[in-house]
Each structure stands twice: as structure tokens, then as C-alpha cells.
């Protein structure tokens, strides 16, 4: 008789846990994220947490890595859709003025805070920035791509936190000064 084959009765569980962790981070912050809260949001038994992850640090790293990857994919798709330099400039503008969800904004800032102190998260943000610059470099030289990437991040921070954020005319002017159009 053959030995029984181990089957994962819930193959999407690990992914649900990671997505649930991002939800908890967005609503409670990293400091408020616990195995219990994530398991409840994911709808999984608490024991699943230690089965799939070697602790909170691994779960957080996986969650932030997924978030950065998804964000980079979205930006890359936007830049790939641009076929001319003018369309690329429009895509840069759109990446600044498009409304970002409050959840994405919070997760981004939580990641930045961790990256300021922890090399593992620094690698996540560095990878994200490298992908963003590579997407921009389809249309701009490397130095301009780096400056545009920083402009996008900085203006997104200001648009999220400033009571009177830069308007579209100021954003267009900032982009024009960097690309010298």
C-alpha cells in the first residue's frame, strides 16, 4: 500500500495571510499587527500563522515585499502603456495626481519607517525604487529617471499630508524643470 500523499487543503491560505497582514498594517500600523489579528482577518486558525511563517518578522517582510512588488507592477504597466515621450510625461503626472488609497499610503509610510532602521526592509524599498527607475528609463536617461522617481515619491507624500498640496500646474512645472521640456 502506498503512503498517503500530504495535501494542502487550503492552497491559498499563505497568500490570504499575507494580504490580511497588509490590511492589518493599513488599519493598525506595524505596532498594532499581531498574529491573532492577522489570522482573524484572513479567516484562518491561529496555528496557521506559525505553520506558514517563522514569526512576525518573516510575515511582515513577505507582506511588504508583496506590496512593493504590486506597486512596482502597477507603475511599470503605466509606463509601458506610454509609447511617446509626451505619453510618458502624462504617465508620470498621472502617477502623482491619481488618488492613492489611504491603505496604500499608510502601508507605504510604514514600510519607509521600517526601512529607515532595518536593512531587510531597505532592500525591499531599494528594489522597488530600482524597478521604478527602470520603468522610467524606458523613456528617460538614468539621471532624469532618478530625479523623476524622487519627485513622484516626494509629491505623493505632500499630496497625502499637506493641507494645500501642489496643484496640477505646479506638478507639471516640476516635471518640466526636471526633463527640461
Short mmCIF file of N, CA and C in Angstrom, two decimals:
data_model
loop_
_atom_site.label_atom_id
_atom_site.label_comp_id
_atom_site.label_asym_id
_atom_site.label_seq_id
_atom_site.Cartn_x
_atom_site.Cartn_y
_atom_site.Cartn_z
N UNK A 1 0.84 -1.17 0.00
CA UNK A 1 0.00 0.00 0.00
C UNK A 1 0.89 1.24 0.00
N UNK A 2 0.51 2.21 -0.81
CA UNK A 2 1.27 3.46 -0.90
C UNK A 2 1.01 4.32 0.32
N UNK A 3 2.03 5.12 0.68
CA UNK A 3 1.87 6.06 1.79
C UNK A 3 0.90 7.15 1.37
N UNK A 4 0.12 7.67 2.28
CA UNK A 4 -0.80 8.75 1.92
C UNK A 4 -0.03 9.98 1.45
N UNK A 5 -0.61 10.66 0.50
CA UNK A 5 0.00 11.87 -0.04
C UNK A 5 -0.52 13.06 0.77
N UNK A 6 0.41 13.86 1.26
CA UNK A 6 0.02 15.05 2.01
C UNK A 6 -0.55 16.07 1.03
N UNK A 7 -1.70 16.60 1.36
CA UNK A 7 -2.34 17.60 0.52
C UNK A 7 -2.60 18.85 1.33
N UNK A 8 -2.40 19.94 0.68
CA UNK A 8 -2.72 21.20 1.33
C UNK A 8 -4.20 21.47 1.06
N UNK A 9 -5.01 21.37 2.09
CA UNK A 9 -6.45 21.53 1.93
C UNK A 9 -6.84 22.97 1.60
N UNK A 10 -5.94 23.88 1.81
CA UNK A 10 -6.23 25.30 1.56
C UNK A 10 -5.00 25.93 0.91
N UNK A 11 -4.80 25.69 -0.41
CA UNK A 11 -3.56 26.16 -1.05
C UNK A 11 -3.40 27.67 -1.08
N UNK A 12 -4.48 28.43 -0.94
CA UNK A 12 -4.38 29.89 -0.96
C UNK A 12 -4.21 30.52 0.41
N UNK A 13 -4.08 29.70 1.43
CA UNK A 13 -4.05 30.21 2.80
C UNK A 13 -2.87 31.16 3.03
N UNK A 14 -1.68 30.78 2.61
CA UNK A 14 -0.50 31.62 2.84
C UNK A 14 -0.69 33.00 2.20
N UNK A 15 -1.21 33.02 0.97
CA UNK A 15 -1.44 34.29 0.29
C UNK A 15 -2.50 35.12 1.02
N UNK A 16 -3.56 34.48 1.51
CA UNK A 16 -4.59 35.20 2.26
C UNK A 16 -4.01 35.81 3.53
N UNK A 17 -3.11 35.08 4.16
CA UNK A 17 -2.49 35.59 5.38
C UNK A 17 -1.65 36.83 5.06
N UNK A 18 -0.89 36.78 3.98
CA UNK A 18 -0.07 37.94 3.60
C UNK A 18 -0.95 39.14 3.28
N UNK A 19 -2.02 38.92 2.52
CA UNK A 19 -2.93 40.02 2.20
C UNK A 19 -3.62 40.54 3.47
N UNK A 20 -3.97 39.64 4.37
CA UNK A 20 -4.58 40.06 5.63
C UNK A 20 -3.60 40.90 6.45
N UNK A 21 -2.33 40.51 6.43
CA UNK A 21 -1.31 41.28 7.15
C UNK A 21 -1.25 42.70 6.60
N UNK A 22 -1.32 42.86 5.28
CA UNK A 22 -1.31 44.21 4.70
C UNK A 22 -2.53 45.00 5.15
N UNK A 23 -3.67 44.34 5.24
CA UNK A 23 -4.88 45.02 5.71
C UNK A 23 -4.70 45.47 7.17
N UNK A 24 -4.17 44.61 8.01
CA UNK A 24 -3.98 44.95 9.42
C UNK A 24 -2.95 46.08 9.55
N UNK A 25 -1.88 46.01 8.77
CA UNK A 25 -0.88 47.08 8.80
C UNK A 25 -1.53 48.41 8.42
N UNK A 26 -2.39 48.38 7.40
CA UNK A 26 -3.05 49.61 6.94
C UNK A 26 -4.00 50.18 7.98
N UNK A 27 -4.62 49.32 8.78
CA UNK A 27 -5.61 49.80 9.74
C UNK A 27 -5.05 49.98 11.15
N UNK A 28 -4.02 49.20 11.51
CA UNK A 28 -3.49 49.21 12.87
C UNK A 28 -2.03 49.65 12.95
N UNK A 29 -1.35 49.73 11.82
CA UNK A 29 0.08 50.01 11.82
C UNK A 29 0.86 48.75 12.16
N UNK A 30 2.15 48.80 11.93
CA UNK A 30 3.00 47.65 12.24
C UNK A 30 2.93 47.34 13.73
N UNK A 31 2.95 48.37 14.55
CA UNK A 31 2.93 48.16 16.00
C UNK A 31 1.67 47.46 16.46
N UNK A 32 0.57 47.64 15.74
CA UNK A 32 -0.68 47.01 16.12
C UNK A 32 -0.96 45.69 15.42
N UNK A 33 0.00 45.23 14.65
CA UNK A 33 -0.18 43.97 13.92
C UNK A 33 0.25 42.80 14.79
N UNK A 34 -0.63 41.84 14.91
CA UNK A 34 -0.33 40.64 15.69
C UNK A 34 -0.78 39.41 14.90
N UNK A 35 -0.24 38.26 15.30
CA UNK A 35 -0.66 37.01 14.67
C UNK A 35 -2.16 36.81 14.82
N UNK A 36 -2.67 37.11 15.97
CA UNK A 36 -4.10 36.92 16.24
C UNK A 36 -4.96 37.78 15.32
N UNK A 37 -4.59 39.06 15.18
CA UNK A 37 -5.37 39.96 14.32
C UNK A 37 -5.30 39.52 12.85
N UNK A 38 -4.11 39.16 12.40
CA UNK A 38 -3.95 38.74 11.01
C UNK A 38 -4.74 37.46 10.75
N UNK A 39 -4.65 36.50 11.65
CA UNK A 39 -5.39 35.24 11.49
C UNK A 39 -6.89 35.51 11.42
N UNK A 40 -7.39 36.41 12.26
CA UNK A 40 -8.82 36.72 12.26
C UNK A 40 -9.24 37.33 10.92
N UNK A 41 -8.46 38.28 10.41
CA UNK A 41 -8.79 38.91 9.14
C UNK A 41 -8.70 37.90 7.99
N UNK A 42 -7.71 37.01 8.05
CA UNK A 42 -7.53 36.01 6.99
C UNK A 42 -8.55 34.88 7.10
N UNK A 43 -9.19 34.76 8.26
CA UNK A 43 -10.15 33.68 8.46
C UNK A 43 -9.48 32.32 8.56
N UNK A 44 -8.32 32.30 9.23
CA UNK A 44 -7.58 31.05 9.39
C UNK A 44 -7.33 30.80 10.88
N UNK A 45 -7.09 29.55 11.23
CA UNK A 45 -6.76 29.26 12.63
C UNK A 45 -5.44 29.94 13.01
N UNK A 46 -5.33 30.33 14.25
CA UNK A 46 -4.12 30.99 14.74
C UNK A 46 -2.88 30.14 14.48
N UNK A 47 -3.00 28.83 14.59
CA UNK A 47 -1.85 27.94 14.35
C UNK A 47 -1.31 28.02 12.94
N UNK A 48 -2.13 28.49 12.00
CA UNK A 48 -1.65 28.64 10.61
C UNK A 48 -0.52 29.65 10.51
N UNK A 49 -0.52 30.59 11.42
CA UNK A 49 0.49 31.64 11.37
C UNK A 49 1.89 31.04 11.53
N UNK A 50 2.05 30.20 12.52
CA UNK A 50 3.38 29.62 12.76
C UNK A 50 3.67 28.49 11.79
N UNK A 51 2.64 27.93 11.18
CA UNK A 51 2.86 26.90 10.16
C UNK A 51 3.46 27.52 8.90
N UNK A 52 2.95 28.68 8.52
CA UNK A 52 3.37 29.31 7.26
C UNK A 52 4.51 30.30 7.41
N UNK A 53 4.74 30.82 8.63
CA UNK A 53 5.77 31.84 8.82
C UNK A 53 6.55 31.57 10.09
N UNK A 54 7.83 31.87 10.06
CA UNK A 54 8.70 31.65 11.21
C UNK A 54 8.64 32.80 12.21
N UNK A 55 7.59 33.54 12.20
CA UNK A 55 7.44 34.64 13.14
C UNK A 55 6.92 35.88 12.44
N UNK A 56 6.63 36.88 13.23
CA UNK A 56 6.07 38.12 12.71
C UNK A 56 7.03 38.82 11.76
N UNK A 57 8.31 38.75 12.04
CA UNK A 57 9.28 39.42 11.18
C UNK A 57 9.21 38.87 9.74
N UNK A 58 9.12 37.56 9.60
CA UNK A 58 9.02 36.97 8.27
C UNK A 58 7.70 37.37 7.59
N UNK A 59 6.61 37.33 8.35
CA UNK A 59 5.31 37.72 7.78
C UNK A 59 5.33 39.17 7.32
N UNK A 60 5.83 40.06 8.13
CA UNK A 60 5.90 41.47 7.75
C UNK A 60 6.76 41.67 6.50
N UNK A 61 7.89 40.99 6.46
CA UNK A 61 8.76 41.12 5.30
C UNK A 61 8.06 40.63 4.04
N UNK A 62 7.38 39.50 4.13
CA UNK A 62 6.64 38.97 2.98
C UNK A 62 5.54 39.94 2.56
N UNK A 63 4.83 40.51 3.53
CA UNK A 63 3.74 41.42 3.23
C UNK A 63 4.27 42.69 2.54
N UNK A 64 5.30 43.28 3.09
CA UNK A 64 5.84 44.50 2.48
C UNK A 64 6.47 44.21 1.12
N UNK A 65 7.08 43.05 0.97
CA UNK A 65 7.65 42.67 -0.33
C UNK A 65 6.54 42.55 -1.37
N UNK A 66 5.42 41.94 -0.99
CA UNK A 66 4.29 41.81 -1.91
C UNK A 66 3.75 43.19 -2.27
N UNK A 67 3.62 44.04 -1.28
CA UNK A 67 3.10 45.39 -1.52
C UNK A 67 4.01 46.14 -2.50
N UNK A 68 5.32 46.10 -2.27
CA UNK A 68 6.26 46.80 -3.14
C UNK A 68 6.21 46.22 -4.55
N UNK A 69 6.11 44.92 -4.65
CA UNK A 69 6.05 44.26 -5.96
C UNK A 69 4.79 44.69 -6.72
N UNK A 70 3.66 44.68 -6.05
CA UNK A 70 2.40 45.10 -6.69
C UNK A 70 2.47 46.56 -7.12
N UNK A 71 3.01 47.40 -6.26
CA UNK A 71 3.12 48.82 -6.59
C UNK A 71 4.03 49.03 -7.80
N UNK A 72 5.15 48.33 -7.82
CA UNK A 72 6.09 48.43 -8.94
C UNK A 72 5.44 47.91 -10.22
N UNK A 73 4.68 46.84 -10.12
CA UNK A 73 3.97 46.30 -11.29
C UNK A 73 2.99 47.32 -11.86
N UNK A 74 2.25 47.99 -10.99
CA UNK A 74 1.27 48.98 -11.43
C UNK A 74 1.96 50.16 -12.13
N UNK A 75 3.06 50.62 -11.53
CA UNK A 75 3.79 51.73 -12.13
C UNK A 75 4.40 51.31 -13.46
N UNK A 76 4.95 50.10 -13.50
CA UNK A 76 5.55 49.60 -14.73
C UNK A 76 4.50 49.50 -15.84
N UNK A 77 3.31 49.03 -15.50
CA UNK A 77 2.24 48.94 -16.50
C UNK A 77 1.89 50.32 -17.04
N UNK A 78 1.84 51.30 -16.13
CA UNK A 78 1.54 52.67 -16.56
C UNK A 78 2.62 53.18 -17.51
N UNK A 79 3.88 52.95 -17.19
CA UNK A 79 4.96 53.44 -18.04
C UNK A 79 5.05 52.64 -19.34
N UNK A 80 4.75 51.35 -19.32
CA UNK A 80 4.75 50.54 -20.54
C UNK A 80 3.67 50.98 -21.52
N UNK A 81 2.59 51.52 -20.99
CA UNK A 81 1.50 51.95 -21.86
C UNK A 81 1.85 53.23 -22.62
N UNK A 82 2.89 53.91 -22.19
CA UNK A 82 3.33 55.13 -22.86
C UNK A 82 4.22 54.76 -24.05
N UNK A 83 3.88 55.30 -25.22
CA UNK A 83 4.65 54.98 -26.42
C UNK A 83 5.45 56.17 -26.94
N UNK A 84 5.17 57.33 -26.41
CA UNK A 84 5.91 58.53 -26.80
C UNK A 84 6.40 59.22 -25.53
N UNK A 85 7.29 60.14 -25.70
CA UNK A 85 7.78 60.90 -24.55
C UNK A 85 6.65 61.70 -23.91
N UNK A 86 5.77 62.25 -24.72
CA UNK A 86 4.63 63.02 -24.18
C UNK A 86 3.72 62.11 -23.36
N UNK A 87 3.48 60.90 -23.84
CA UNK A 87 2.67 59.94 -23.08
C UNK A 87 3.38 59.54 -21.79
N UNK A 88 4.71 59.42 -21.84
CA UNK A 88 5.47 59.09 -20.64
C UNK A 88 5.35 60.20 -19.61
N UNK A 89 5.41 61.45 -20.06
CA UNK A 89 5.24 62.58 -19.15
C UNK A 89 3.84 62.58 -18.54
N UNK A 90 2.84 62.24 -19.35
CA UNK A 90 1.47 62.13 -18.84
C UNK A 90 1.38 61.01 -17.80
N UNK A 91 2.08 59.91 -18.04
CA UNK A 91 2.05 58.79 -17.09
C UNK A 91 2.71 59.18 -15.78
N UNK A 92 3.78 59.96 -15.84
CA UNK A 92 4.42 60.45 -14.62
C UNK A 92 3.45 61.35 -13.87
N UNK A 93 2.82 62.25 -14.59
CA UNK A 93 1.84 63.15 -13.98
C UNK A 93 0.72 62.35 -13.33
N UNK A 94 0.21 61.37 -14.05
CA UNK A 94 -0.88 60.55 -13.53
C UNK A 94 -0.47 59.80 -12.26
N UNK A 95 0.78 59.35 -12.21
CA UNK A 95 1.23 58.61 -11.03
C UNK A 95 1.30 59.50 -9.79
N UNK A 96 1.33 60.80 -10.00
CA UNK A 96 1.34 61.74 -8.87
C UNK A 96 -0.08 62.16 -8.51
N UNK A 97 -0.89 62.48 -9.49
CA UNK A 97 -2.20 63.05 -9.19
C UNK A 97 -3.29 62.02 -8.96
N UNK A 98 -3.07 60.78 -9.37
CA UNK A 98 -4.10 59.75 -9.15
C UNK A 98 -4.30 59.57 -7.65
N UNK A 99 -5.53 59.40 -7.25
CA UNK A 99 -5.82 59.21 -5.83
C UNK A 99 -5.30 57.86 -5.36
N UNK A 100 -4.45 57.87 -4.37
CA UNK A 100 -3.96 56.64 -3.77
C UNK A 100 -4.85 56.33 -2.58
N UNK A 101 -5.13 55.06 -2.39
CA UNK A 101 -5.99 54.70 -1.25
C UNK A 101 -5.27 55.05 0.05
N UNK A 102 -6.06 55.33 1.05
CA UNK A 102 -5.50 55.62 2.38
C UNK A 102 -4.69 54.41 2.85
N UNK A 103 -5.19 53.20 2.57
CA UNK A 103 -4.49 51.99 2.98
C UNK A 103 -3.11 51.92 2.34
N UNK A 104 -3.02 52.17 1.03
CA UNK A 104 -1.72 52.14 0.36
C UNK A 104 -0.78 53.20 0.90
N UNK A 105 -1.31 54.37 1.20
CA UNK A 105 -0.49 55.44 1.75
C UNK A 105 0.09 55.03 3.11
N UNK A 106 -0.75 54.49 3.96
CA UNK A 106 -0.29 54.07 5.29
C UNK A 106 0.74 52.95 5.17
N UNK A 107 0.47 51.96 4.34
CA UNK A 107 1.42 50.84 4.18
C UNK A 107 2.75 51.35 3.65
N UNK A 108 2.70 52.27 2.71
CA UNK A 108 3.94 52.84 2.17
C UNK A 108 4.76 53.50 3.28
N UNK A 109 4.13 54.32 4.10
CA UNK A 109 4.86 55.03 5.15
C UNK A 109 5.33 54.08 6.24
N UNK A 110 4.57 53.05 6.52
CA UNK A 110 5.02 52.04 7.49
C UNK A 110 6.27 51.35 6.96
N UNK A 111 6.28 51.05 5.67
CA UNK A 111 7.46 50.43 5.06
C UNK A 111 8.65 51.38 5.12
N UNK A 112 8.46 52.63 4.79
CA UNK A 112 9.56 53.60 4.84
C UNK A 112 10.14 53.69 6.25
N UNK A 113 9.27 53.67 7.25
CA UNK A 113 9.75 53.75 8.63
C UNK A 113 10.61 52.55 8.98
N UNK A 114 10.16 51.37 8.61
CA UNK A 114 10.96 50.16 8.87
C UNK A 114 12.28 50.21 8.09
N UNK A 115 12.21 50.67 6.85
CA UNK A 115 13.41 50.70 6.01
C UNK A 115 14.46 51.67 6.56
N UNK A 116 14.01 52.68 7.27
CA UNK A 116 14.96 53.63 7.86
C UNK A 116 15.80 52.99 8.95
N UNK A 117 15.30 51.88 9.51
CA UNK A 117 16.00 51.25 10.64
C UNK A 117 16.51 49.83 10.36
N UNK A 118 15.97 49.17 9.36
CA UNK A 118 16.23 47.74 9.17
C UNK A 118 16.67 47.47 7.74
N UNK A 119 17.85 46.89 7.61
CA UNK A 119 18.43 46.63 6.29
C UNK A 119 17.54 45.74 5.43
N UNK A 120 16.85 44.78 6.02
CA UNK A 120 16.00 43.88 5.24
C UNK A 120 14.90 44.67 4.53
N UNK A 121 14.35 45.68 5.19
CA UNK A 121 13.30 46.49 4.57
C UNK A 121 13.90 47.52 3.63
N UNK A 122 15.13 47.94 3.91
CA UNK A 122 15.84 48.82 3.00
C UNK A 122 15.99 48.13 1.65
N UNK A 123 16.27 46.84 1.67
CA UNK A 123 16.40 46.09 0.43
C UNK A 123 15.07 46.06 -0.33
N UNK A 124 13.96 45.96 0.38
CA UNK A 124 12.65 45.98 -0.27
C UNK A 124 12.44 47.33 -0.95
N UNK A 125 12.71 48.43 -0.24
CA UNK A 125 12.50 49.75 -0.84
C UNK A 125 13.50 50.02 -1.96
N UNK A 126 14.73 49.55 -1.81
CA UNK A 126 15.71 49.73 -2.87
C UNK A 126 15.30 48.97 -4.13
N UNK A 127 14.78 47.78 -3.97
CA UNK A 127 14.29 47.02 -5.11
C UNK A 127 13.13 47.71 -5.79
N UNK A 128 12.23 48.26 -4.98
CA UNK A 128 11.07 48.99 -5.51
C UNK A 128 11.54 50.21 -6.28
N UNK A 129 12.48 50.98 -5.72
CA UNK A 129 12.99 52.16 -6.40
C UNK A 129 13.71 51.78 -7.69
N UNK A 130 14.47 50.70 -7.66
CA UNK A 130 15.19 50.27 -8.86
C UNK A 130 14.20 49.91 -9.97
N UNK A 131 13.13 49.24 -9.61
CA UNK A 131 12.11 48.90 -10.61
C UNK A 131 11.43 50.14 -11.16
N UNK A 132 11.14 51.10 -10.28
CA UNK A 132 10.52 52.35 -10.73
C UNK A 132 11.43 53.09 -11.70
N UNK A 133 12.70 53.16 -11.34
CA UNK A 133 13.65 53.85 -12.22
C UNK A 133 13.80 53.11 -13.55
N UNK A 134 13.82 51.80 -13.52
CA UNK A 134 13.92 51.03 -14.76
C UNK A 134 12.70 51.30 -15.65
N UNK A 135 11.54 51.42 -15.04
CA UNK A 135 10.33 51.74 -15.81
C UNK A 135 10.45 53.13 -16.44
N UNK A 136 10.96 54.07 -15.68
CA UNK A 136 11.15 55.43 -16.19
C UNK A 136 12.23 55.47 -17.27
N UNK A 137 13.24 54.62 -17.13
CA UNK A 137 14.35 54.63 -18.09
C UNK A 137 13.95 54.13 -19.47
N UNK A 138 12.77 53.62 -19.63
CA UNK A 138 12.27 53.30 -20.97
C UNK A 138 12.11 54.58 -21.79
N UNK A 139 11.95 55.70 -21.07
CA UNK A 139 11.64 56.96 -21.74
C UNK A 139 12.63 58.09 -21.42
N UNK A 140 13.41 57.91 -20.34
CA UNK A 140 14.29 58.98 -19.89
C UNK A 140 15.67 58.42 -19.57
N UNK A 141 16.68 59.28 -19.62
CA UNK A 141 18.03 58.85 -19.26
C UNK A 141 18.06 58.52 -17.76
N UNK A 142 19.06 57.75 -17.30
CA UNK A 142 19.08 57.31 -15.90
C UNK A 142 19.03 58.44 -14.87
N UNK A 143 19.72 59.52 -15.10
CA UNK A 143 19.72 60.62 -14.13
C UNK A 143 18.32 61.25 -14.04
N UNK A 144 17.71 61.49 -15.17
CA UNK A 144 16.36 62.06 -15.18
C UNK A 144 15.38 61.09 -14.53
N UNK A 145 15.54 59.80 -14.81
CA UNK A 145 14.66 58.79 -14.20
C UNK A 145 14.78 58.82 -12.68
N UNK A 146 15.99 58.94 -12.17
CA UNK A 146 16.20 59.00 -10.72
C UNK A 146 15.53 60.24 -10.12
N UNK A 147 15.69 61.38 -10.78
CA UNK A 147 15.08 62.61 -10.29
C UNK A 147 13.56 62.55 -10.36
N UNK A 148 13.02 61.98 -11.43
CA UNK A 148 11.56 61.85 -11.54
C UNK A 148 11.02 60.90 -10.48
N UNK A 149 11.74 59.83 -10.21
CA UNK A 149 11.32 58.88 -9.18
C UNK A 149 11.24 59.59 -7.83
N UNK A 150 12.25 60.38 -7.51
CA UNK A 150 12.25 61.11 -6.24
C UNK A 150 11.12 62.15 -6.22
N UNK A 151 10.90 62.81 -7.34
CA UNK A 151 9.82 63.80 -7.42
C UNK A 151 8.46 63.13 -7.18
N UNK A 152 8.24 62.00 -7.81
CA UNK A 152 6.97 61.28 -7.65
C UNK A 152 6.76 60.94 -6.18
N UNK A 153 7.76 60.36 -5.54
CA UNK A 153 7.62 59.99 -4.13
C UNK A 153 7.39 61.21 -3.26
N UNK A 154 8.19 62.24 -3.47
CA UNK A 154 8.06 63.44 -2.65
C UNK A 154 6.71 64.13 -2.82
N UNK A 155 6.27 64.27 -4.05
CA UNK A 155 4.98 64.93 -4.27
C UNK A 155 3.83 64.07 -3.76
N UNK A 156 3.96 62.75 -3.84
CA UNK A 156 2.92 61.89 -3.27
C UNK A 156 2.83 62.07 -1.76
N UNK A 157 3.96 62.21 -1.11
CA UNK A 157 3.96 62.47 0.34
C UNK A 157 3.25 63.80 0.62
N UNK A 158 3.60 64.82 -0.13
CA UNK A 158 2.98 66.13 0.08
C UNK A 158 1.49 66.10 -0.24
N UNK A 159 1.11 65.38 -1.29
CA UNK A 159 -0.31 65.31 -1.64
C UNK A 159 -1.10 64.58 -0.55
N UNK A 160 -0.45 63.64 0.13
CA UNK A 160 -1.14 62.89 1.19
C UNK A 160 -1.21 63.67 2.50
N UNK A 161 -0.20 64.49 2.79
CA UNK A 161 -0.10 65.09 4.11
C UNK A 161 -0.26 66.61 4.17
N UNK A 162 -0.04 67.28 3.07
CA UNK A 162 -0.08 68.74 3.05
C UNK A 162 -1.53 69.22 2.97
N UNK A 163 -1.86 70.22 3.77
CA UNK A 163 -3.22 70.77 3.71
C UNK A 163 -3.49 71.47 2.39
N UNK A 164 -2.44 71.99 1.78
CA UNK A 164 -2.56 72.64 0.48
C UNK A 164 -1.50 72.06 -0.46
N UNK A 165 -1.73 70.83 -0.92
CA UNK A 165 -0.71 70.19 -1.77
C UNK A 165 -0.58 70.89 -3.12
N UNK A 166 0.52 70.63 -3.76
CA UNK A 166 0.78 71.21 -5.07
C UNK A 166 -0.34 70.84 -6.03
N UNK A 167 -0.75 71.81 -6.81
CA UNK A 167 -1.77 71.58 -7.82
C UNK A 167 -1.14 71.02 -9.08
N UNK A 168 -1.99 70.69 -10.02
CA UNK A 168 -1.51 70.10 -11.27
C UNK A 168 -0.56 71.02 -12.01
N UNK A 169 -0.82 72.32 -12.01
CA UNK A 169 0.08 73.26 -12.71
C UNK A 169 1.48 73.23 -12.11
N UNK A 170 1.57 73.19 -10.78
CA UNK A 170 2.88 73.12 -10.12
C UNK A 170 3.56 71.79 -10.41
N UNK A 171 2.79 70.72 -10.45
CA UNK A 171 3.37 69.41 -10.73
C UNK A 171 3.90 69.36 -12.17
N UNK A 172 3.13 69.90 -13.10
CA UNK A 172 3.58 69.96 -14.49
C UNK A 172 4.87 70.77 -14.59
N UNK A 173 4.93 71.88 -13.86
CA UNK A 173 6.14 72.73 -13.87
C UNK A 173 7.34 71.97 -13.29
N UNK A 174 7.12 71.25 -12.20
CA UNK A 174 8.22 70.49 -11.59
C UNK A 174 8.75 69.42 -12.54
N UNK A 175 7.84 68.71 -13.18
CA UNK A 175 8.25 67.67 -14.14
C UNK A 175 9.00 68.32 -15.30
N UNK A 176 8.48 69.43 -15.80
CA UNK A 176 9.12 70.12 -16.93
C UNK A 176 10.53 70.58 -16.56
N UNK A 177 10.71 71.06 -15.36
CA UNK A 177 12.05 71.52 -14.96
C UNK A 177 13.04 70.37 -14.90
N UNK A 178 12.57 69.20 -14.50
CA UNK A 178 13.46 68.03 -14.44
C UNK A 178 13.79 67.51 -15.82
N UNK A 179 12.79 67.42 -16.69
CA UNK A 179 13.04 66.85 -18.01
C UNK A 179 13.44 67.91 -19.03
N UNK A 180 13.35 69.17 -18.61
CA UNK A 180 13.77 70.29 -19.47
C UNK A 180 13.03 70.30 -20.79
N UNK A 181 11.69 70.29 -20.69
CA UNK A 181 10.88 70.35 -21.92
C UNK A 181 10.50 71.78 -22.21
#
